[in-house]
mmCIF file of C-alpha atoms in Angstrom:
data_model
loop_
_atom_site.group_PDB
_atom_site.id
_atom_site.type_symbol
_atom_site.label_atom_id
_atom_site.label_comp_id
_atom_site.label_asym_id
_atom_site.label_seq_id
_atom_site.Cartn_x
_atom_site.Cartn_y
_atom_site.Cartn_z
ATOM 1 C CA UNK S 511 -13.942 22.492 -17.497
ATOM 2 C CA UNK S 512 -15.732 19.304 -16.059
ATOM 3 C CA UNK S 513 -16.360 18.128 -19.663
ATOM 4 C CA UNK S 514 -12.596 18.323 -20.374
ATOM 5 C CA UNK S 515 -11.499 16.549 -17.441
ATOM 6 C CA UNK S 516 -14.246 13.616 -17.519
ATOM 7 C CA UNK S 517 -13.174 13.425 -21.612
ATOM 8 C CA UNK S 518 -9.441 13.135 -20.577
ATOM 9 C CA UNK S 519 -9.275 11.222 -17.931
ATOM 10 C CA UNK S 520 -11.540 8.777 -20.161
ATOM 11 C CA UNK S 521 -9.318 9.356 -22.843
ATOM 12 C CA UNK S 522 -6.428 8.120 -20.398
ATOM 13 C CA UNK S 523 -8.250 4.857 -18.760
ATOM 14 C CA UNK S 524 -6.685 2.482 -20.635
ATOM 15 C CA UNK S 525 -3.030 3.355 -20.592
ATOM 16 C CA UNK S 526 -3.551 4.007 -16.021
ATOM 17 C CA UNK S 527 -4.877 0.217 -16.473
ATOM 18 C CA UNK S 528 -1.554 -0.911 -18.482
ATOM 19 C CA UNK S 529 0.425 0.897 -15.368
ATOM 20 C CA UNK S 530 -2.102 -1.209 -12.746
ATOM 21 C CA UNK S 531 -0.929 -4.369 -14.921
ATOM 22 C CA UNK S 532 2.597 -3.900 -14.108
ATOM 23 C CA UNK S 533 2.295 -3.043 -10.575
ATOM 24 C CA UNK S 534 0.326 -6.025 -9.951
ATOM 25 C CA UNK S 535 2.575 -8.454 -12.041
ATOM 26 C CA UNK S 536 5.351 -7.498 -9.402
ATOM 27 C CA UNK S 537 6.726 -9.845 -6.577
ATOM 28 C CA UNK S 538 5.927 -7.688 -4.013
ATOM 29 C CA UNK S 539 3.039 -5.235 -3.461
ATOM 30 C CA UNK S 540 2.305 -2.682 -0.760
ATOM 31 C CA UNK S 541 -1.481 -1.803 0.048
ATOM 32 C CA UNK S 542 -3.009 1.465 1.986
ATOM 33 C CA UNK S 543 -5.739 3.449 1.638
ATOM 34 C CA UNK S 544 -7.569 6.473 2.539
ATOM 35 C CA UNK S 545 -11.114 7.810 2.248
ATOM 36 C CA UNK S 546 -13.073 10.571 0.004
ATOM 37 C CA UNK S 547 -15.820 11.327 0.523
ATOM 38 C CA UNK S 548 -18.426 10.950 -2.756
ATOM 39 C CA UNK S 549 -21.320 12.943 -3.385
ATOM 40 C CA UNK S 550 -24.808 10.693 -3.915
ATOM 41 C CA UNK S 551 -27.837 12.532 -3.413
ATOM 42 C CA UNK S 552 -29.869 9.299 -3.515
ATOM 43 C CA UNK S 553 -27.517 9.064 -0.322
ATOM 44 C CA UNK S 554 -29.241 9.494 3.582
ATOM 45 C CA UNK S 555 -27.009 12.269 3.705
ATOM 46 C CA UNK S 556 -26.209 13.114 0.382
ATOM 47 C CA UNK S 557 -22.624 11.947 0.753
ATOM 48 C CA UNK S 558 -20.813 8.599 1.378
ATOM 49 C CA UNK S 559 -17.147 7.394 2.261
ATOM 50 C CA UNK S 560 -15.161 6.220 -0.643
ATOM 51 C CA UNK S 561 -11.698 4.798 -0.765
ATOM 52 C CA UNK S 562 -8.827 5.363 -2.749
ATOM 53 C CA UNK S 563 -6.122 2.925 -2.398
ATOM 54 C CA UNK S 564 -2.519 2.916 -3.159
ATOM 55 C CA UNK S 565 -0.764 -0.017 -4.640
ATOM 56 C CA UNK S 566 3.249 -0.036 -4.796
ATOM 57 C CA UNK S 567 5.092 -2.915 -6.557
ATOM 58 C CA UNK S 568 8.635 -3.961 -6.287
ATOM 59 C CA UNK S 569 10.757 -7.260 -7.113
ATOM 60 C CA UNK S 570 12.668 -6.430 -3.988
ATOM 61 C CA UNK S 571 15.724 -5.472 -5.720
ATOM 62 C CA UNK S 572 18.690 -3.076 -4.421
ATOM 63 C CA UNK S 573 18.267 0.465 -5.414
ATOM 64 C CA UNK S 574 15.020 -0.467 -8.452
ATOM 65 C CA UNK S 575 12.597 2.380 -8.626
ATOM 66 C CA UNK S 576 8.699 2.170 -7.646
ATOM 67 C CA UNK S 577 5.344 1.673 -9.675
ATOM 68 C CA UNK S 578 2.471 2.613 -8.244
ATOM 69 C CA UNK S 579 -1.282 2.515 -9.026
ATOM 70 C CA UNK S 580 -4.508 3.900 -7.708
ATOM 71 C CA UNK S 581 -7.984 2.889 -7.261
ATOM 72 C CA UNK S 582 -11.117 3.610 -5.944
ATOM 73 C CA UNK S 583 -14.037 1.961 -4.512
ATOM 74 C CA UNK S 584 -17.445 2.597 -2.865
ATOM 75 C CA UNK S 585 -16.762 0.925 0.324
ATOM 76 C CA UNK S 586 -14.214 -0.333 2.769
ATOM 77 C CA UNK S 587 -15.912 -3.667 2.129
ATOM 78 C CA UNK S 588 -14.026 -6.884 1.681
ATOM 79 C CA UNK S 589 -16.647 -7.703 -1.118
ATOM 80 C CA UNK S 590 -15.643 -3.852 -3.135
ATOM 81 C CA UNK S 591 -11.497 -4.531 -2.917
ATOM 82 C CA UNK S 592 -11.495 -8.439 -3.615
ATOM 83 C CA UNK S 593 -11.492 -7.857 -7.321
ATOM 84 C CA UNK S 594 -8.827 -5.876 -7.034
ATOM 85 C CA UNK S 595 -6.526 -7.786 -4.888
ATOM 86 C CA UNK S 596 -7.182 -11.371 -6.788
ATOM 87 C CA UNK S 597 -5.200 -9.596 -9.226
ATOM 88 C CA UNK S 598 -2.199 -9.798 -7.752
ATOM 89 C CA UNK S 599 -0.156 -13.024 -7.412
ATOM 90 C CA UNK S 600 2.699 -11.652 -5.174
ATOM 91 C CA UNK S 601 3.043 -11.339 -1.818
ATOM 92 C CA UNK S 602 1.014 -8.071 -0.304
ATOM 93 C CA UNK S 603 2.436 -6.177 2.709
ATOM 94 C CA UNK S 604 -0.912 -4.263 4.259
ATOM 95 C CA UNK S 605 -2.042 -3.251 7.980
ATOM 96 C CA UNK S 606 -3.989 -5.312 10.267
ATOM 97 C CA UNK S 607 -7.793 -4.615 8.693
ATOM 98 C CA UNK S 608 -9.759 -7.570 9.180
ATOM 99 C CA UNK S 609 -11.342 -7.834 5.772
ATOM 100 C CA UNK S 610 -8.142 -8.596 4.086
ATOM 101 C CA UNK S 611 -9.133 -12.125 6.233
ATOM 102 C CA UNK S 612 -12.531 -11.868 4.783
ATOM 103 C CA UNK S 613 -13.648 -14.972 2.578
ATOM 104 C CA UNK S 614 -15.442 -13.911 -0.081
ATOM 105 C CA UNK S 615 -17.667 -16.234 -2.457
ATOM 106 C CA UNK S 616 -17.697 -15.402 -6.499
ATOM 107 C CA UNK S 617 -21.013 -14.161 -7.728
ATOM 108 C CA UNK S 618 -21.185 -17.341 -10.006
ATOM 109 C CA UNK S 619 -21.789 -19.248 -5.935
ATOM 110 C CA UNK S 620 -18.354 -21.278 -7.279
ATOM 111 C CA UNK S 621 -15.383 -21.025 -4.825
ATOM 112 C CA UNK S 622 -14.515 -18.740 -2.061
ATOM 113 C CA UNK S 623 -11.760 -15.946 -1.982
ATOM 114 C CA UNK S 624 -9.782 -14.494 1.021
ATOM 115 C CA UNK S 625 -8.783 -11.143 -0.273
ATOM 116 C CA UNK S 626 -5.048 -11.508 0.920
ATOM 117 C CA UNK S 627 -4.399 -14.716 1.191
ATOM 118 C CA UNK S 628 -2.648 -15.821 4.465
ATOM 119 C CA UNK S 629 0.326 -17.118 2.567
ATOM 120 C CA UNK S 630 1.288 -14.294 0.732
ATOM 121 C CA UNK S 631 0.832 -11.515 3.285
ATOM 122 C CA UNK S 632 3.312 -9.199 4.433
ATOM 123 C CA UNK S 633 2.949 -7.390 8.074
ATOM 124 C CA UNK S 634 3.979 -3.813 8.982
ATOM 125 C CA UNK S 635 5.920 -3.110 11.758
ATOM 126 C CA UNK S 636 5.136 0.468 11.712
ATOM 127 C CA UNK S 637 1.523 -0.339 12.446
ATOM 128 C CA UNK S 638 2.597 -2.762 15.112
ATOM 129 C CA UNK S 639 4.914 -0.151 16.545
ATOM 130 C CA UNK S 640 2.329 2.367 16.604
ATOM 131 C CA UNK S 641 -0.253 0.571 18.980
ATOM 132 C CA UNK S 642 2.613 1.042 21.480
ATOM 133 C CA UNK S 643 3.260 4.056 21.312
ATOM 134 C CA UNK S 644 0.111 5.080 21.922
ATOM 135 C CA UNK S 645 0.089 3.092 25.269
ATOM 136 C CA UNK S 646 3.190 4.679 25.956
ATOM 137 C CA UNK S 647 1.360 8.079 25.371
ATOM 138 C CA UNK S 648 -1.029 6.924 28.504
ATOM 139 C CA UNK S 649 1.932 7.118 30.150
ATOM 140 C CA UNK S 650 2.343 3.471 30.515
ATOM 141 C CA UNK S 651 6.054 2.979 31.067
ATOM 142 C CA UNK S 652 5.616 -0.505 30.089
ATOM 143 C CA UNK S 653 5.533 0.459 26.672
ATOM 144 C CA UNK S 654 9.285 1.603 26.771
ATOM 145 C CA UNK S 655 10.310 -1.557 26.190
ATOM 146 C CA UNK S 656 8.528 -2.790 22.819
ATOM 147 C CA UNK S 657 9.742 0.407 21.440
ATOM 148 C CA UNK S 658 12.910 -0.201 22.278
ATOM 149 C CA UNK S 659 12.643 -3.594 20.634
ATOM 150 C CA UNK S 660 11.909 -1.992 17.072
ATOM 151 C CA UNK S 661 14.104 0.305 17.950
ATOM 152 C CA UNK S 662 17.049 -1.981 17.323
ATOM 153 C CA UNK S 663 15.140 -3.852 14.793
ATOM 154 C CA UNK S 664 14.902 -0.076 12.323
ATOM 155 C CA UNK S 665 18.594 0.102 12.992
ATOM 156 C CA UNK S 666 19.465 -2.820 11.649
ATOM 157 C CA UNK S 667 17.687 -2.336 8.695
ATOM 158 C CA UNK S 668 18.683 1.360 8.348
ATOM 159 C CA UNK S 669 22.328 -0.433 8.614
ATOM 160 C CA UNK S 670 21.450 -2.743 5.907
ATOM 161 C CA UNK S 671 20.205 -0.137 3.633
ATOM 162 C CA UNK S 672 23.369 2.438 4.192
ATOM 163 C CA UNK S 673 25.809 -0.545 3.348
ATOM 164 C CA UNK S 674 23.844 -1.016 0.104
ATOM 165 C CA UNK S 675 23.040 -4.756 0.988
ATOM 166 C CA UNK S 676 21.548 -7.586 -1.501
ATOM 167 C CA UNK S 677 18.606 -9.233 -0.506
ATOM 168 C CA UNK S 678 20.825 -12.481 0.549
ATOM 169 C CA UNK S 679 23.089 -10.104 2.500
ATOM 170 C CA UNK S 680 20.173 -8.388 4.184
ATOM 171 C CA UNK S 681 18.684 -11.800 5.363
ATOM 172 C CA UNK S 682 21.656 -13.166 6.929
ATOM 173 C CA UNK S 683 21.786 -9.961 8.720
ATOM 174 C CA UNK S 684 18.261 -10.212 9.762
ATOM 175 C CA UNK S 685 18.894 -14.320 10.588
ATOM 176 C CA UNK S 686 22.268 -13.475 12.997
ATOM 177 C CA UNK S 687 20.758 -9.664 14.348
ATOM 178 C CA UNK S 688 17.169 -9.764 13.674
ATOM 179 C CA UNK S 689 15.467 -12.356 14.486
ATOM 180 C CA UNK S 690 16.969 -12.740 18.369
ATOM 181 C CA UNK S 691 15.475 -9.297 18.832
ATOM 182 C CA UNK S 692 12.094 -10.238 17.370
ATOM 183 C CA UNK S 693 11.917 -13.210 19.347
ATOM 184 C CA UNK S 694 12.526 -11.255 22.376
ATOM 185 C CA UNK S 695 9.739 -9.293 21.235
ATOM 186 C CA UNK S 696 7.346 -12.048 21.168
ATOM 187 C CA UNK S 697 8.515 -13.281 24.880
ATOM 188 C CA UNK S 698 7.981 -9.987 26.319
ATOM 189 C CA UNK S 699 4.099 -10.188 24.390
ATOM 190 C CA UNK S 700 3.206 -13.616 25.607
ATOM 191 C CA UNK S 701 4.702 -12.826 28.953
ATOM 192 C CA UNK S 702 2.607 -9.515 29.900
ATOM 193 C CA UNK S 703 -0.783 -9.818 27.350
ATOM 194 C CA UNK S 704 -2.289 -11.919 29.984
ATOM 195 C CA UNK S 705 -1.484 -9.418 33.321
ATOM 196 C CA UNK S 706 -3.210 -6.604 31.311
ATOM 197 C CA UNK S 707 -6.388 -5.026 32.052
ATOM 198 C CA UNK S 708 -8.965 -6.254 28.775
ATOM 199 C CA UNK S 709 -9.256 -2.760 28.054
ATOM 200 C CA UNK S 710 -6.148 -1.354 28.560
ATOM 201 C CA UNK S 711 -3.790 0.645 25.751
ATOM 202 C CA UNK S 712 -1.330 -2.020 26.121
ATOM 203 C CA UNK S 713 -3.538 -4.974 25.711
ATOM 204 C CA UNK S 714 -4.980 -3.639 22.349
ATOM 205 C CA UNK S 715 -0.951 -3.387 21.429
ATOM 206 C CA UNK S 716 -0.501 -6.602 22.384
ATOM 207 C CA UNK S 717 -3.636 -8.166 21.055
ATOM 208 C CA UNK S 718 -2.821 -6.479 17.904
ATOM 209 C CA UNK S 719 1.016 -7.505 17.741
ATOM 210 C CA UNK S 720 -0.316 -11.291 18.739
ATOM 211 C CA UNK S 721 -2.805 -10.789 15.744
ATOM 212 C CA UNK S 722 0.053 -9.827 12.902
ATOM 213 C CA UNK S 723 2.895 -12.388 14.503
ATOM 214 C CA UNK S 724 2.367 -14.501 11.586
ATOM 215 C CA UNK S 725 2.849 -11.559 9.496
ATOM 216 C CA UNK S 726 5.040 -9.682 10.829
ATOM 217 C CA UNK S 727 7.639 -13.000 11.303
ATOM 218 C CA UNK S 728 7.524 -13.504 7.293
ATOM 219 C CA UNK S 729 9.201 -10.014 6.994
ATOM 220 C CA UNK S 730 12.169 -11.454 8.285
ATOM 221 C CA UNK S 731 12.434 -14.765 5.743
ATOM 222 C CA UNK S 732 13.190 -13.115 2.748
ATOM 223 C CA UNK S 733 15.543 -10.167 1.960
ATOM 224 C CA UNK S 734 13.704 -8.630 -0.861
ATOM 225 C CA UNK S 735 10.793 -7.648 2.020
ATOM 226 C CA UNK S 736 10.764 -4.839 3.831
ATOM 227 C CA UNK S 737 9.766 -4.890 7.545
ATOM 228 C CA UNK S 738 6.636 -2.206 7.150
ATOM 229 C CA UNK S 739 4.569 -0.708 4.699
ATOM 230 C CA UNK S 740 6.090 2.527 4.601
ATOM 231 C CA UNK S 741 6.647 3.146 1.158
ATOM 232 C CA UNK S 742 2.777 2.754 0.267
ATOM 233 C CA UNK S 743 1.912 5.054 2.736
ATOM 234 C CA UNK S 744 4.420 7.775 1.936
ATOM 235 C CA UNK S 745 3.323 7.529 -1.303
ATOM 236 C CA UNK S 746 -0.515 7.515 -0.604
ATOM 237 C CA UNK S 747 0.364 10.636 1.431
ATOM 238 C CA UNK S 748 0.360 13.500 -1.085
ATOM 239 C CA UNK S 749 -3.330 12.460 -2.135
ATOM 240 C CA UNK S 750 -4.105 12.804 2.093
ATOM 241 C CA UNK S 751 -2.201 16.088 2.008
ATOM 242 C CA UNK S 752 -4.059 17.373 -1.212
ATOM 243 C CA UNK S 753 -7.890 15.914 -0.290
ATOM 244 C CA UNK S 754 -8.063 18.863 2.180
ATOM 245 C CA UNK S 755 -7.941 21.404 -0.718
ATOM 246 C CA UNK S 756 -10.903 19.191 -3.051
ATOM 247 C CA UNK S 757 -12.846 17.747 0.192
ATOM 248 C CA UNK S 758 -14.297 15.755 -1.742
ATOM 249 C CA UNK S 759 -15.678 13.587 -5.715
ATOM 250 C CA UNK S 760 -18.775 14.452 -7.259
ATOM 251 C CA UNK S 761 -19.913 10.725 -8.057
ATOM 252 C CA UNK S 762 -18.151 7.609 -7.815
ATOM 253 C CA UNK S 763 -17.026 8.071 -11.440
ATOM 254 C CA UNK S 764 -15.410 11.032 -10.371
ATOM 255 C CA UNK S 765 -13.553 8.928 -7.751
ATOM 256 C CA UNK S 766 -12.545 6.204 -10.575
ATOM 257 C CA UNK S 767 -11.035 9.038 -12.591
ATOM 258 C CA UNK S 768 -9.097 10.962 -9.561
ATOM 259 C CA UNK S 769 -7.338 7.036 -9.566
ATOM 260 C CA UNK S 770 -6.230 7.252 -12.940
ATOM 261 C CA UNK S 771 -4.895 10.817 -12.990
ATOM 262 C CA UNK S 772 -2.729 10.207 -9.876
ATOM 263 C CA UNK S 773 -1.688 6.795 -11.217
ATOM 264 C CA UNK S 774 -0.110 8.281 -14.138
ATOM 265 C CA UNK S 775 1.209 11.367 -12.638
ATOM 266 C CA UNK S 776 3.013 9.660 -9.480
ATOM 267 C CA UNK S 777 4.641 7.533 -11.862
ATOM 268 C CA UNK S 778 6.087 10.177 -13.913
ATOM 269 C CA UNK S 779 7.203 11.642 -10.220
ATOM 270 C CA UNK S 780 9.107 8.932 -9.325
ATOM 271 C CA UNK S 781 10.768 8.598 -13.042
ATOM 272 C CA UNK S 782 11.645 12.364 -12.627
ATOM 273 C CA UNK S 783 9.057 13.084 -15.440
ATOM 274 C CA UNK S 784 7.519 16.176 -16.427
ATOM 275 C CA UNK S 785 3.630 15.565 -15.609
ATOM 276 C CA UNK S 786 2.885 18.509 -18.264
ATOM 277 C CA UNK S 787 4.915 16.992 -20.968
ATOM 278 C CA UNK S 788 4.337 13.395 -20.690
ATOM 279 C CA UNK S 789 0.399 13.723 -20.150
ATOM 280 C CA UNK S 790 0.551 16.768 -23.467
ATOM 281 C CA UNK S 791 2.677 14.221 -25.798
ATOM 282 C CA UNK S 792 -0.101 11.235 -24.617
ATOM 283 C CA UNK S 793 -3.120 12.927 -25.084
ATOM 284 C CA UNK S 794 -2.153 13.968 -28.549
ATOM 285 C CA UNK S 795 -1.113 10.542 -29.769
ATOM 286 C CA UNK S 796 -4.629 8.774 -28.303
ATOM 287 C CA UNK S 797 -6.719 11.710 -29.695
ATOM 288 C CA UNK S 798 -4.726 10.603 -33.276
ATOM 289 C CA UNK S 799 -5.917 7.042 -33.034
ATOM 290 C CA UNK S 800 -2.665 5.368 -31.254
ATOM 291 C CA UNK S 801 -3.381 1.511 -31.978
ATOM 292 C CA UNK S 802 -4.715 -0.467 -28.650
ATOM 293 C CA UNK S 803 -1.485 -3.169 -29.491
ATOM 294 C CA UNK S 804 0.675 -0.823 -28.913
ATOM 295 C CA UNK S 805 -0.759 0.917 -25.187
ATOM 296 C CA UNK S 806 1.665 0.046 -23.356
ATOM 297 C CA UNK S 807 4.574 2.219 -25.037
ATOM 298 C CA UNK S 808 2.699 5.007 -23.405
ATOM 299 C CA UNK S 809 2.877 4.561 -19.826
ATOM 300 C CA UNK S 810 5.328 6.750 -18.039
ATOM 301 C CA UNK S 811 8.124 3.840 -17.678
ATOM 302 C CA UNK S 812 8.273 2.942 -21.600
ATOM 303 C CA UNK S 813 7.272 6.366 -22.721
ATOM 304 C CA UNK S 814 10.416 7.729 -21.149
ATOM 305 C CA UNK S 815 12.546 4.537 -22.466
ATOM 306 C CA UNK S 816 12.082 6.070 -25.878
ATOM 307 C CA UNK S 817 12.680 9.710 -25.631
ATOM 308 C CA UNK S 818 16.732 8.988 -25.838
ATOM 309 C CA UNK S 819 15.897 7.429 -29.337
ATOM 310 C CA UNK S 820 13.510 10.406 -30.149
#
């Protein structure tokens, strides 16, 4: 059974790349990940945390469907994920993990890298949010009033969503409602992070919120962005949900070819695609010598363009 599903999933590689090209060539990418844990006997402890990450990409268009791509790597290292992210040329919305600020210098000893450039990255309000509601779980009252600031800021976007906006629309919603709410926000931050205790629930909100403003802010400038990350992650969560039935990959190969079997079968999810039939139909026409040229006709998007004409 192993020997079938390492000769598959090989078998499959190329066309799960094709998919990563397209997600990457978007305008807008979302970034998350979440750990497995890969066997390695040469290993202290005969195992070692591995990531898989999720990558969803958009244009930021009214009502357009996702494409999403997996990955894995042997680290949470800046140095293991900056391949991956110098691949993209659009903007990336991702948490606050401080490697993503990371400069990284190419092997050749040429020119540095940040893996997300500072420019083109996206904050995520949910992760913001989050820090204070965990200070409000310390039953800091304080707290009430940050959440009550996002509070008003998901309506407005829930608002904007219901009434089927454009991007233009949404962002002079978010100039005239928005952004006097965020900069509320920000008042109430600068006002209390320096009465706080260093310690303190609240300061790490604040400290963290102060961290992202930059972030966070360029949410609000263009309509096509959303305000958190919150697609990635409910897409990333079915793999989370499903790692406690596998616990873990036998080798880091393993972990490379767990990425390309839930690259290809999340897209077929979100195009409403039979996993069983589309993966059936693809194996067979690899397996018969389907010319390289023509690879990308069989990823889930363009394979299911051309079943009407079949």
């Amino acid at each position: 059974l192993q020997s079938y599903w390492n000769y598959t999933a090989d078998l499959l590689e190329p066309v799960s790349f094709a998919v990563s090209s397209d997600v990457f060539a978007r305008s807008l990418i979302g970034a998350d990940d979440s750990h497995l844990k890969t066997l390695d006997k040469s290993h202290k402890h005969g195992v070692f945390r591995g990531h898989i990450w999720c990558f969803v990409g958009t244009d930021g268009v009214v009502g357009e469907l996702e494409t999403v791509a997996y990955a894995y790597t042997k680290s949470w290292d800046a140095t293991e994920v900056v391949d991956i992210f110098s691949s993209i040329d659009g903007f990336i919305q991702c948490d606050g993990y401080a490697g993503y600020s990371r400069e990284i210098e190419d092997d050749d000893g040429g020119e540095t890298r940040v893996v997300v450039p500072d420019d083109r990255r996206l904050g995520c309000g949910m992760h913001i949010r989050s820090k204070f509601h965990d200070a409000l779980l310390t039953k800091d009252g304080r707290a009430a009033i940050p959440i009550k600031y996002f509070a008003d800021l998901y309506l407005i976007e829930e608002e904007c969503k219901n009434r089927q906006l454009s991007p233009d629309e949404r962002l002079r919603e978010r100039q005239q409602r928005s952004l006097p709410i965020l900069d509320a926000f920000e008042d109430w931050v600068d006002t209390i992070h320096p009465k706080l205790l260093p310690k303190s629930p609240l300061r790490r909100a604040t400290t963290y919120a102060i961290n992202q403003r930059e972030f966070f802010r360029r949410c609000f400038t263009d309509g096509r962005f959303e305000i958190d990350n919150g697609r990635t992650e409910r897409r990333i969560r079915p793999y989370a949900v499903g790692r406690r039935g596998f616990l873990f990959t036998g080798s880091v190969r393993g972990g490379e070819r767990l990425a390309i079997a839930y690259t290809l079968v999340d897209n077929c999810i979100i195009l409403g695609i039979n996993p069983h039939e589309y993966l059936v139909d693809v194996i067979a026409r690899l397996e018969s010598g389907w010319p390289m040229k023509r690879l990308s006709e069989l990823t889930p998007a363009n394979w299911l363009a051309q079943k009407p004409a079949q």
